[in-house]
Structures are given as C-alpha cells and as structure tokens.
Amino acid sequence: MTKFYELSTSERLAQLRSEDAIDDDDLRVLVDEPALPTAVAANMVENQIGNFPVPLGLADHFLIDGEALRVPMAVEEPSVIAAASNAAHRIARTGGLHTSVHRDGTTAQIVFTGVSLNSEVLPTFVHEHEAEIRKVAHDAHPSLETHGGGLRKVSVSVSDEGFEEIDLLIDPGEAMGANVVNTIAEAVAKYCAERLDGLDLLMAILSNNAENQRVQSQARIDFDNLPTRDMDGEQVARRIVAAAHFAEISPLRAATHNKGIMNGINAVVLATGNDTRNINAAAYADLSEQRRTWTKWTIDEERRQLVGRIDIPLPLGSVGGAMSTLPMAKFSLKLLHHPDAKRLMGIIASVGLASNLSAMRALVTRGIQKGHMNLQFKSLAMSAGAKPDELEQVVAGLRADPAEASLGTAVSLLNQIRNTSK
Ligand code: MEV
C-alpha cells in the first residue's frame, strides 16, 4: 500500500475521507472555502487586512497511551512533520508514548506597593477576608464552577524589594483561561485595594509561569529500531544519549536542542488554535542553569532500549478563544478525537519528544542537511510551479548541483523539462 507521505494532497484527503477521519464539511473547509472567512478574521484582530496561511500537515504513526493518531501540525519549515512522523514510527514499534499530566490551575498575581509593606497588613487582611475573596472570585465569573473550574488557593507572598502580592490559583476548567483568570484577578484586586489603606495596587495579571500545568511523556525505542545504513542501532542510541547529555551542559547546544523540541510543540499548538506565545513563555520559564532542557535520554541496558522522557509545563486549553473560532483549529481538534486539555497536553508533549529524537538521530548519524535539502528542493520545485508528475525530475536536477539550487534554477529546470517533452 502506498505510504501516506507518498500520496498527493488530494489522494491524502480521499484516504482520510474513506477512513471516515473527515467528513464532507471538513473537506469543504480544507479545499473549497477560505479557511478563515473575513467575517471571522476581521473580528479577531485590529486593522485586519488579510490572512496568513501556513501549510497544515499530519504527522503520522503516533501511538499515544494506546491510541493511534495522525497529529495535525501547522508549520512552514519543510522537515518538521517528516521528522515527527519518522520518530513516531520508531517509537510506536516499541509500544508508543505514555503520558502523565498534572493540571491544577493558573496563578494570577495581584501586586501591591505602599507604606504598609512588610507589615502584617496584607497577610492579616487575606486571612480574615478569604471567604469574601472567594465570593468575589465566584461572582466575577459565576459559570466557571459549573464548568469544573474555580478559585483553588489564595496565598500571600512578601518580598524585601518593595512589593507584596496575593497569588490566586485558579482552575480555568477546559479553557486556557487567560480571560477568566484575568477577570477574576482584577475583581479580587479591586475588592482588596478598596479595603487596604497604605497599600497601592500596582497590577493584577495571570502569570505565564505554569508550574501547575506539567506534562510528562515517555518513549522507549528498541535498539533494533534505530539503525541507519552505516551505524547499528545500539551505536545510534548511545550517540543520542551523548548528544542529549551535551545539551544539558552546553548553553549553546541547549538552545538548538530546545528549538528542535519546539518545532513539534509549536506546530501542534498553532494547528489546534492555542496560544503559542503562552506555551513558549511557560516552557522557557521552566529552564535554568541547572535544567537547560525538558528532555532526558538514557539507555535501558537490560532491555536494550533507548528511553526518552520529556517533562514540560504546557498551559493548554481545549475550548474557548481561537480554538472555538478558527475553522482549522476546530478541524484539528476533531482529527485528534476532541481531546480534553489534559489529553492535548499529553499529545503535544509527545510530539515534542518525537521531534527531539528525530533531530538527534539525524545529527549523530548522517547530519540534518541531506534530509532537509531534499525537502527544500521539493519546496523549490513546487514554488516554481512543477506539477506532481514533474516534481521528481525538478528535484533530481536541483539535487545534482545543490550549490546552485534556487527558485530561478528550479524554474529553468522546469522549462527545460517541459520543452523536451513537447
Ligand atoms: C532545526 O529546525 C532543528 C534542529 O536544529 C534541532 C536540533 O539541532 O536538535 C535540527
């Protein structure tokens, strides 16, 4: 059977339709209708003048907690989906990815300055008024509790630097929750500021530090699923562990290692209509000199397996915001079988881990340029206007002289091919 990646776009759509993975309405969104109608786009941002489409593709072969998935990814970099699919395939042959998720809420900070700092004023006030604070929080967003969310914890933190804060831990239910959390924080801030003489309210805002929304995903890969033409699987596994260890000690390398992880994560976050900036802020806030990356790779000597693990904060939602407005985001969530927020966190962390594996396997064996260049040539050939039956010839021409590969060369190659076939 022809592999999914070998099909043309229309053949892929036909296959998905025949598998009942998509219906006729989905096909209309993907092919016929503008993916983002102007009426929707114009109300999403200020001064809207158009849309900015990027390709949506499916990463194949994911097996996550026993469920087989094709994962939608929105990304402009040619190799990202191929890389995620390749690693997912190797991981699936050893049982797939296994996730665990903690999603306890988002923290909001209500920050004060003023003459009563470093006194007992704020801690005492919060202690004595916690019930009222909880009521103000409830009244600011009464429907949150019916959706399983609500204010979970109120605490006070006092610094020596001229600031004191009330921290609210708010469970946003299935939403990512920025609006809910900020609405509650501002209401509680107003209630407190009106009653706290000697303290000035500086601001009330959610924190993008998401230590209460962490996900772990683990993968095992038999050595036998890792070899290349020139290297056996065990050698590849040990070199991957060395590469991962080097990222832990080298800030220069860690930045690139992490970019490879974010290649996968950002593409699924974008495809599902979540907030890429929020995810990146949270993920990078988790790193430090002691912890330069989110992944760890080791060897299980007994089972002769490479073992990878990612542990990362991913403050994601499964409803609300762009997820509920963007037709493509709704479509992506449908393809993922309508995951709740925890499941989506597990899926996205798993794609990050797979992307990391693929990048390292390429780096420690043949290097990344060979694979990248093939995809780059394909992209140049398509930009030059090559039809599916002309693609391979244009790519072969570009590959023959990589130093001269450009859009101009692709156009001349295409013209030559068309002239000789006349
Ligand atoms: C390229 O987009 C990402 C890589 O550089 C990641 C890495 O080096 O691990 C291949």
GROMACS .gro file of C-alpha atoms and ligand atoms in nm:
model
  432
    1MET     CA    1   0.000   0.000   0.000
    2THR     CA    2   0.127   0.349  -0.087
    3LYS     CA    3   0.253   0.530   0.220
    4PHE     CA    4   0.062   0.838   0.337
    5TYR     CA    5   0.358   1.067   0.265
    6GLU     CA    6   0.387   0.933  -0.089
    7LEU     CA    7   0.031   1.036  -0.181
    8SER     CA    8  -0.066   1.369  -0.340
    9THR     CA    9  -0.267   1.613  -0.127
   10SER     CA   10  -0.594   1.514  -0.297
   11GLU     CA   11  -0.517   1.143  -0.256
   12ARG     CA   12  -0.448   1.201   0.114
   13LEU     CA   13  -0.782   1.375   0.152
   14ALA     CA   14  -0.956   1.091  -0.031
   15GLN     CA   15  -0.792   0.838   0.201
   16LEU     CA   16  -0.893   1.032   0.512
   17ARG     CA   17  -1.249   1.056   0.376
   18SER     CA   18  -1.258   0.681   0.308
   19GLU     CA   19  -1.134   0.614   0.662
   20ASP     CA   20  -1.414   0.842   0.792
   21ALA     CA   21  -1.146   1.051   0.963
   22ILE     CA   22  -1.301   1.356   0.792
   23ASP     CA   23  -1.648   1.429   0.652
   24ASP     CA   24  -1.777   1.642   0.363
   25ASP     CA   25  -1.792   1.956   0.579
   26ASP     CA   26  -1.424   1.909   0.670
   27LEU     CA   27  -1.339   1.868   0.303
   28ARG     CA   28  -1.514   2.195   0.228
   29VAL     CA   29  -1.309   2.374   0.499
   30LEU     CA   30  -0.987   2.218   0.369
   31VAL     CA   31  -1.042   2.265  -0.004
   32ASP     CA   32  -1.329   2.486  -0.115
   33GLU     CA   33  -1.393   2.754   0.141
   34PRO     CA   34  -1.145   3.008   0.266
   35ALA     CA   35  -1.011   2.850   0.584
   36LEU     CA   36  -1.069   3.174   0.770
   37PRO     CA   37  -1.367   3.377   0.649
   38THR     CA   38  -1.312   3.754   0.652
   39ALA     CA   39  -1.614   3.799   0.877
   40VAL     CA   40  -1.437   3.593   1.145
   41ALA     CA   41  -1.085   3.729   1.086
   42ALA     CA   42  -1.198   4.092   1.089
   43ASN     CA   43  -1.337   4.047   1.438
   44MET     CA   44  -1.033   3.868   1.575
   45VAL     CA   45  -0.768   4.141   1.540
   46GLU     CA   46  -0.750   4.515   1.499
   47ASN     CA   47  -0.695   4.656   1.148
   48GLN     CA   48  -0.727   4.316   0.976
   49ILE     CA   49  -0.638   4.324   0.605
   50GLY     CA   50  -0.597   3.955   0.513
   51ASN     CA   51  -0.496   3.614   0.642
   52PHE     CA   52  -0.157   3.448   0.664
   53PRO     CA   53  -0.194   3.079   0.578
   54VAL     CA   54   0.079   2.826   0.656
   55PRO     CA   55   0.064   2.460   0.548
   56LEU     CA   56  -0.130   2.218   0.767
   57GLY     CA   57   0.004   1.862   0.755
   58LEU     CA   58  -0.043   1.542   0.951
   59ALA     CA   59   0.233   1.376   1.149
   60ASP     CA   60   0.173   1.007   1.101
   61HIS     CA   61   0.229   0.697   1.319
   62PHE     CA   62   0.175   0.845   1.666
   63LEU     CA   63   0.070   0.591   1.928
   64ILE     CA   64  -0.002   0.779   2.250
   65ASP     CA   65  -0.133   0.595   2.557
   66GLY     CA   66  -0.251   0.318   2.327
   67GLU     CA   67  -0.438   0.546   2.083
   68ALA     CA   68  -0.318   0.571   1.722
   69LEU     CA   69  -0.327   0.929   1.597
   70ARG     CA   70  -0.238   1.141   1.300
   71VAL     CA   71  -0.142   1.472   1.457
   72PRO     CA   72  -0.219   1.800   1.274
   73MET     CA   73   0.076   2.040   1.257
   74ALA     CA   74   0.075   2.393   1.113
   75VAL     CA   75   0.429   2.487   1.015
   76GLU     CA   76   0.630   2.645   0.735
   77GLU     CA   77   0.960   2.453   0.790
   78PRO     CA   78   0.969   2.164   0.538
   79SER     CA   79   1.129   1.897   0.761
   80VAL     CA   80   0.926   1.932   1.081
   81ILE     CA   81   0.634   1.700   1.002
   82ALA     CA   82   0.856   1.442   0.831
   83ALA     CA   83   1.084   1.440   1.137
   84ALA     CA   84   0.800   1.395   1.388
   85SER     CA   85   0.643   1.114   1.180
   86ASN     CA   86   0.973   0.934   1.141
   87ALA     CA   87   1.042   0.927   1.515
   88ALA     CA   88   0.680   0.843   1.600
   89HIS     CA   89   0.707   0.537   1.375
   90ARG     CA   90   1.020   0.411   1.553
   91ILE     CA   91   0.863   0.475   1.894
   92ALA     CA   92   0.531   0.306   1.801
   93ARG     CA   93   0.717  -0.017   1.720
   94THR     CA   94   0.823  -0.036   2.088
   95GLY     CA   95   0.478   0.039   2.235
   96GLY     CA   96   0.438   0.412   2.176
   97LEU     CA   97   0.436   0.710   2.408
   98HIS     CA   98   0.298   0.712   2.762
   99THR     CA   99   0.193   1.033   2.929
  100SER     CA  100   0.101   1.168   3.269
  101VAL     CA  101  -0.044   1.514   3.329
  102HIS     CA  102  -0.098   1.750   3.625
  103ARG     CA  103  -0.324   2.042   3.550
  104ASP     CA  104  -0.406   2.220   3.872
  105GLY     CA  105  -0.462   2.576   3.755
  106THR     CA  106  -0.313   2.907   3.654
  107THR     CA  107  -0.167   3.156   3.901
  108ALA     CA  108  -0.264   3.523   3.898
  109GLN     CA  109  -0.059   3.786   4.079
  110ILE     CA  110  -0.216   4.088   4.249
  111VAL     CA  111   0.077   4.316   4.327
  112PHE     CA  112   0.092   4.599   4.582
  113THR     CA  113   0.341   4.868   4.676
  114GLY     CA  114   0.300   5.126   4.951
  115VAL     CA  115   0.377   5.240   5.303
  116SER     CA  116   0.226   4.940   5.479
  117LEU     CA  117   0.470   4.699   5.315
  118ASN     CA  118   0.646   4.446   5.535
  119SER     CA  119   0.379   4.484   5.798
  120GLU     CA  120   0.121   4.219   5.874
  121VAL     CA  121  -0.142   4.425   5.687
  122LEU     CA  122  -0.171   4.213   5.373
  123PRO     CA  123  -0.136   3.864   5.527
  124THR     CA  124  -0.386   3.954   5.801
  125PHE     CA  125  -0.632   4.105   5.555
  126VAL     CA  126  -0.625   3.797   5.331
  127HIS     CA  127  -0.652   3.563   5.629
  128GLU     CA  128  -0.955   3.749   5.764
  129HIS     CA  129  -1.127   3.803   5.427
  130GLU     CA  130  -1.062   3.475   5.244
  131ALA     CA  131  -1.433   3.386   5.232
  132GLU     CA  132  -1.519   3.727   5.079
  133ILE     CA  133  -1.230   3.697   4.832
  134ARG     CA  134  -1.365   3.358   4.725
  135LYS     CA  135  -1.714   3.508   4.680
  136VAL     CA  136  -1.577   3.800   4.472
  137ALA     CA  137  -1.390   3.547   4.257
  138HIS     CA  138  -1.704   3.339   4.213
  139ASP     CA  139  -1.922   3.640   4.126
  140ALA     CA  140  -1.667   3.766   3.870
  141HIS     CA  141  -1.720   3.450   3.664
  142PRO     CA  142  -2.015   3.254   3.801
  143SER     CA  143  -2.023   2.996   3.520
  144LEU     CA  144  -1.663   2.883   3.583
  145GLU     CA  145  -1.763   2.650   3.866
  146THR     CA  146  -2.033   2.487   3.654
  147HIS     CA  147  -1.753   2.406   3.407
  148GLY     CA  148  -1.548   2.235   3.677
  149GLY     CA  149  -1.314   2.528   3.746
  150GLY     CA  150  -1.285   2.793   4.015
  151LEU     CA  151  -1.053   2.956   4.265
  152ARG     CA  152  -0.845   2.682   4.429
  153LYS     CA  153  -0.599   2.865   4.654
  154VAL     CA  154  -0.528   3.213   4.790
  155SER     CA  155  -0.181   3.288   4.927
  156VAL     CA  156   0.030   3.590   5.015
  157SER     CA  157   0.392   3.644   4.924
  158VAL     CA  158   0.604   3.922   5.069
  159SER     CA  159   0.932   4.038   4.916
  160ASP     CA  160   1.212   4.259   5.056
  161GLU     CA  161   1.213   4.465   4.737
  162GLY     CA  162   0.913   4.689   4.793
  163PHE     CA  163   0.639   4.459   4.663
  164GLU     CA  164   0.380   4.231   4.819
  165GLU     CA  165   0.141   4.008   4.635
  166ILE     CA  166  -0.170   3.800   4.663
  167ASP     CA  167  -0.146   3.488   4.447
  168LEU     CA  168  -0.465   3.324   4.325
  169LEU     CA  169  -0.451   2.969   4.191
  170ILE     CA  170  -0.744   2.943   3.952
  171ASP     CA  171  -0.857   2.629   3.773
  172PRO     CA  172  -0.984   2.753   3.434
  173GLY     CA  173  -1.172   2.430   3.356
  174GLU     CA  174  -1.113   2.320   2.998
  175ALA     CA  175  -1.017   2.670   2.876
  176MET     CA  176  -0.661   2.802   2.854
  177GLY     CA  177  -0.818   3.062   3.076
  178ALA     CA  178  -0.638   3.394   3.021
  179ASN     CA  179  -0.962   3.592   3.012
  180VAL     CA  180  -1.125   3.408   3.302
  181VAL     CA  181  -0.816   3.432   3.521
  182ASN     CA  182  -0.754   3.800   3.447
  183THR     CA  183  -1.121   3.886   3.505
  184ILE     CA  184  -1.117   3.718   3.846
  185ALA     CA  185  -0.778   3.868   3.936
  186GLU     CA  186  -0.895   4.222   3.854
  187ALA     CA  187  -1.218   4.179   4.053
  188VAL     CA  188  -1.033   4.046   4.359
  189ALA     CA  189  -0.768   4.318   4.321
  190LYS     CA  190  -1.036   4.590   4.322
  191TYR     CA  191  -1.209   4.440   4.626
  192CYS     CA  192  -0.880   4.425   4.820
  193ALA     CA  193  -0.744   4.764   4.706
  194GLU     CA  194  -1.061   4.940   4.824
  195ARG     CA  195  -1.011   4.798   5.174
  196LEU     CA  196  -0.633   4.818   5.218
  197ASP     CA  197  -0.519   5.157   5.345
  198GLY     CA  198  -0.149   5.220   5.295
  199LEU     CA  199  -0.111   4.971   5.008
  200ASP     CA  200  -0.131   5.076   4.642
  201LEU     CA  201  -0.247   4.829   4.382
  202LEU     CA  202   0.020   4.810   4.111
  203MET     CA  203  -0.132   4.544   3.884
  204ALA     CA  204  -0.330   4.223   3.859
  205ILE     CA  205  -0.239   3.972   3.587
  206LEU     CA  206  -0.202   3.600   3.530
  207SER     CA  207   0.145   3.450   3.535
  208ASN     CA  208   0.265   3.265   3.227
  209ASN     CA  209   0.484   3.061   3.458
  210ALA     CA  210   0.282   2.740   3.451
  211GLU     CA  211   0.444   2.513   3.708
  212ASN     CA  212   0.097   2.383   3.797
  213GLN     CA  213   0.034   2.258   3.445
  214ARG     CA  214   0.301   2.000   3.375
  215VAL     CA  215   0.306   1.704   3.142
  216GLN     CA  216   0.544   1.411   3.112
  217SER     CA  217   0.569   1.177   2.817
  218GLN     CA  218   0.797   0.875   2.790
  219ALA     CA  219   0.912   0.670   2.493
  220ARG     CA  220   1.117   0.352   2.462
  221ILE     CA  221   1.283   0.254   2.137
  222ASP     CA  222   1.443  -0.086   2.084
  223PHE     CA  223   1.799  -0.053   1.956
  224ASP     CA  224   1.675  -0.253   1.655
  225ASN     CA  225   1.450   0.037   1.556
  226LEU     CA  226   1.732   0.292   1.539
  227PRO     CA  227   2.000   0.180   1.291
  228THR     CA  228   2.099   0.374   0.982
  229ARG     CA  229   2.270   0.235   0.672
  230ASP     CA  230   2.611   0.300   0.827
  231MET     CA  231   2.554   0.257   1.201
  232ASP     CA  232   2.394  -0.012   1.415
  233GLY     CA  233   2.104   0.073   1.647
  234GLU     CA  234   2.300   0.044   1.970
  235GLN     CA  235   2.564   0.284   1.844
  236VAL     CA  236   2.294   0.531   1.736
  237ALA     CA  237   2.123   0.504   2.077
  238ARG     CA  238   2.446   0.569   2.267
  239ARG     CA  239   2.531   0.865   2.045
  240ILE     CA  240   2.180   1.010   2.104
  241VAL     CA  241   2.233   0.983   2.480
  242ALA     CA  242   2.567   1.161   2.442
  243ALA     CA  243   2.403   1.435   2.231
  244ALA     CA  244   2.127   1.482   2.489
  245HIS     CA  245   2.383   1.497   2.770
  246PHE     CA  246   2.583   1.757   2.579
  247ALA     CA  247   2.268   1.976   2.558
  248GLU     CA  248   2.245   1.958   2.938
  249ILE     CA  249   2.593   2.105   2.981
  250SER     CA  250   2.626   2.338   2.680
  251PRO     CA  251   2.406   2.651   2.669
  252LEU     CA  252   2.495   2.696   2.301
  253ARG     CA  253   2.374   2.348   2.213
  254ALA     CA  254   2.075   2.355   2.454
  255ALA     CA  255   1.922   2.647   2.265
  256THR     CA  256   1.925   2.445   1.940
  257HIS     CA  257   1.821   2.118   2.107
  258ASN     CA  258   1.522   2.303   2.254
  259LYS     CA  259   1.439   2.463   1.920
  260GLY     CA  260   1.405   2.112   1.779
  261ILE     CA  261   1.159   2.021   2.056
  262MET     CA  262   0.964   2.343   1.999
  263ASN     CA  263   0.948   2.269   1.624
  264GLY     CA  264   0.699   1.995   1.706
  265ILE     CA  265   0.525   2.157   2.001
  266ASN     CA  266   0.458   2.495   1.837
  267ALA     CA  267   0.323   2.338   1.519
  268VAL     CA  268   0.054   2.142   1.706
  269VAL     CA  269  -0.020   2.432   1.941
  270LEU     CA  270  -0.079   2.654   1.638
  271ALA     CA  271  -0.285   2.394   1.450
  272THR     CA  272  -0.516   2.350   1.749
  273GLY     CA  273  -0.568   2.725   1.797
  274ASN     CA  274  -0.381   2.750   2.127
  275ASP     CA  275  -0.159   3.045   2.221
  276THR     CA  276   0.197   2.976   2.101
  277ARG     CA  277   0.341   3.273   2.296
  278ASN     CA  278   0.190   3.147   2.621
  279ILE     CA  279   0.330   2.797   2.566
  280ASN     CA  280   0.677   2.927   2.484
  281ALA     CA  281   0.682   3.167   2.780
  282ALA     CA  282   0.581   2.885   3.015
  283ALA     CA  283   0.821   2.629   2.869
  284TYR     CA  284   1.128   2.856   2.876
  285ALA     CA  285   1.041   2.989   3.224
  286ASP     CA  286   1.093   2.632   3.343
  287LEU     CA  287   1.459   2.628   3.238
  288SER     CA  288   1.765   2.741   3.432
  289GLU     CA  289   2.139   2.680   3.453
  290GLN     CA  290   2.059   2.363   3.646
  291ARG     CA  291   1.799   2.250   3.394
  292ARG     CA  292   1.878   2.351   3.040
  293THR     CA  293   1.624   2.134   2.858
  294TRP     CA  294   1.296   1.949   2.909
  295THR     CA  295   1.408   1.611   2.777
  296LYS     CA  296   1.629   1.337   2.918
  297TRP     CA  297   1.758   1.036   2.724
  298THR     CA  298   1.904   0.722   2.883
  299ILE     CA  299   1.977   0.360   2.797
  300ASP     CA  300   1.793   0.063   2.947
  301GLU     CA  301   2.082  -0.187   2.924
  302GLU     CA  302   1.871  -0.487   3.019
  303ARG     CA  303   1.602  -0.433   2.757
  304ARG     CA  304   1.846  -0.287   2.502
  305GLN     CA  305   1.633   0.021   2.458
  306LEU     CA  306   1.681   0.394   2.428
  307VAL     CA  307   1.450   0.568   2.678
  308GLY     CA  308   1.338   0.930   2.635
  309ARG     CA  309   1.134   1.145   2.866
  310ILE     CA  310   1.001   1.497   2.837
  311ASP     CA  311   0.881   1.697   3.138
  312ILE     CA  312   0.745   2.038   3.042
  313PRO     CA  313   0.482   2.292   3.151
  314LEU     CA  314   0.220   2.329   2.874
  315PRO     CA  315  -0.068   2.557   2.976
  316LEU     CA  316  -0.313   2.446   2.709
  317GLY     CA  317  -0.689   2.456   2.678
  318SER     CA  318  -0.929   2.255   2.466
  319VAL     CA  319  -1.211   2.510   2.435
  320GLY     CA  320  -1.255   2.885   2.403
  321GLY     CA  321  -1.065   3.160   2.223
  322ALA     CA  322  -0.928   3.084   1.878
  323MET     CA  323  -0.993   2.712   1.934
  324SER     CA  324  -1.364   2.777   1.909
  325THR     CA  325  -1.345   3.042   1.634
  326LEU     CA  326  -1.089   2.922   1.382
  327PRO     CA  327  -1.237   2.660   1.148
  328MET     CA  328  -0.896   2.497   1.103
  329ALA     CA  329  -0.841   2.470   1.478
  330LYS     CA  330  -1.181   2.307   1.521
  331PHE     CA  331  -1.091   2.068   1.241
  332SER     CA  332  -0.756   1.983   1.404
  333LEU     CA  333  -0.920   1.910   1.738
  334LYS     CA  334  -1.169   1.685   1.562
  335LEU     CA  335  -0.883   1.491   1.397
  336LEU     CA  336  -0.738   1.441   1.745
  337HIS     CA  337  -1.075   1.297   1.857
  338HIS     CA  338  -1.177   1.604   2.059
  339PRO     CA  339  -0.917   1.574   2.336
  340ASP     CA  340  -0.974   1.742   2.670
  341ALA     CA  341  -0.700   1.981   2.785
  342LYS     CA  342  -0.503   1.712   2.971
  343ARG     CA  343  -0.508   1.478   2.673
  344LEU     CA  344  -0.399   1.760   2.442
  345MET     CA  345  -0.108   1.834   2.677
  346GLY     CA  346  -0.005   1.467   2.654
  347ILE     CA  347  -0.029   1.465   2.275
  348ILE     CA  348   0.169   1.786   2.230
  349ALA     CA  349   0.446   1.691   2.474
  350SER     CA  350   0.476   1.358   2.290
  351VAL     CA  351   0.521   1.537   1.957
  352GLY     CA  352   0.795   1.749   2.120
  353LEU     CA  353   0.976   1.436   2.241
  354ALA     CA  354   0.947   1.268   1.900
  355SER     CA  355   1.079   1.580   1.726
  356ASN     CA  356   1.376   1.581   1.963
  357LEU     CA  357   1.452   1.216   1.888
  358SER     CA  358   1.437   1.266   1.515
  359ALA     CA  359   1.665   1.570   1.520
  360MET     CA  360   1.925   1.397   1.738
  361ARG     CA  361   1.918   1.074   1.537
  362ALA     CA  362   1.987   1.271   1.220
  363LEU     CA  363   2.254   1.487   1.384
  364VAL     CA  364   2.456   1.198   1.530
  365THR     CA  365   2.441   0.992   1.209
  366ARG     CA  366   2.431   1.146   0.861
  367GLY     CA  367   2.369   1.510   0.971
  368ILE     CA  368   2.050   1.700   0.903
  369GLN     CA  369   2.128   1.867   0.574
  370LYS     CA  370   2.068   1.567   0.346
  371GLY     CA  371   1.708   1.520   0.460
  372HIS     CA  372   1.648   1.893   0.487
  373MET     CA  373   1.781   1.959   0.139
  374ASN     CA  374   1.553   1.700  -0.023
  375LEU     CA  375   1.250   1.870   0.130
  376GLN     CA  376   1.390   2.211   0.042
  377PHE     CA  377   1.433   2.103  -0.323
  378LYS     CA  378   1.074   1.977  -0.328
  379SER     CA  379   0.952   2.305  -0.191
  380LEU     CA  380   1.153   2.500  -0.456
  381ALA     CA  381   1.015   2.276  -0.732
  382MET     CA  382   0.660   2.338  -0.614
  383SER     CA  383   0.717   2.713  -0.586
  384ALA     CA  384   0.842   2.704  -0.946
  385GLY     CA  385   0.505   2.557  -1.046
  386ALA     CA  386   0.603   2.191  -1.100
  387LYS     CA  387   0.304   1.958  -1.130
  388PRO     CA  388   0.311   1.629  -0.932
  389ASP     CA  389   0.441   1.431  -1.234
  390GLU     CA  390   0.720   1.689  -1.292
  391LEU     CA  391   0.828   1.717  -0.929
  392GLU     CA  392   1.073   1.428  -0.913
  393GLN     CA  393   1.262   1.545  -1.223
  394VAL     CA  394   1.299   1.902  -1.097
  395VAL     CA  395   1.412   1.773  -0.754
  396ALA     CA  396   1.668   1.544  -0.922
  397GLY     CA  397   1.801   1.840  -1.122
  398LEU     CA  398   1.838   2.053  -0.809
  399ARG     CA  399   2.000   1.767  -0.618
  400ALA     CA  400   2.260   1.724  -0.894
  401ASP     CA  401   2.405   2.068  -0.817
  402PRO     CA  402   2.298   2.170  -0.463
  403ALA     CA  403   2.516   2.482  -0.461
  404GLU     CA  404   2.310   2.627  -0.749
  405ALA     CA  405   1.969   2.532  -0.604
  406SER     CA  406   1.737   2.835  -0.607
  407LEU     CA  407   1.392   2.928  -0.728
  408GLY     CA  408   1.547   3.058  -1.052
  409THR     CA  409   1.724   2.724  -1.115
  410ALA     CA  410   1.403   2.534  -1.040
  411VAL     CA  411   1.214   2.749  -1.294
  412SER     CA  412   1.479   2.689  -1.567
  413LEU     CA  413   1.481   2.314  -1.494
  414LEU     CA  414   1.104   2.307  -1.521
  415ASN     CA  415   1.114   2.495  -1.853
  416GLN     CA  416   1.376   2.251  -1.989
  417ILE     CA  417   1.164   1.951  -1.883
  418ARG     CA  418   0.855   2.097  -2.048
  419ASN     CA  419   1.043   2.186  -2.367
  420THR     CA  420   1.194   1.838  -2.405
  421SER     CA  421   0.858   1.670  -2.350
  422LYS     CA  422   0.689   1.877  -2.627
  423MEV     C1  423   1.610   2.253   1.301
  423MEV     O1  424   1.487   2.318   1.278
  423MEV     C2  425   1.611   2.189   1.438
  423MEV     C3  426   1.740   2.118   1.478
  423MEV     O2  427   1.849   2.209   1.466
  423MEV     C4  428   1.723   2.071   1.619
  423MEV     C5  429   1.849   2.015   1.682
  423MEV     O3  430   1.961   2.053   1.643
  423MEV     O4  431   1.833   1.933   1.776
  423MEV     C6  432   1.771   2.003   1.385
   0.00000   0.00000   0.00000
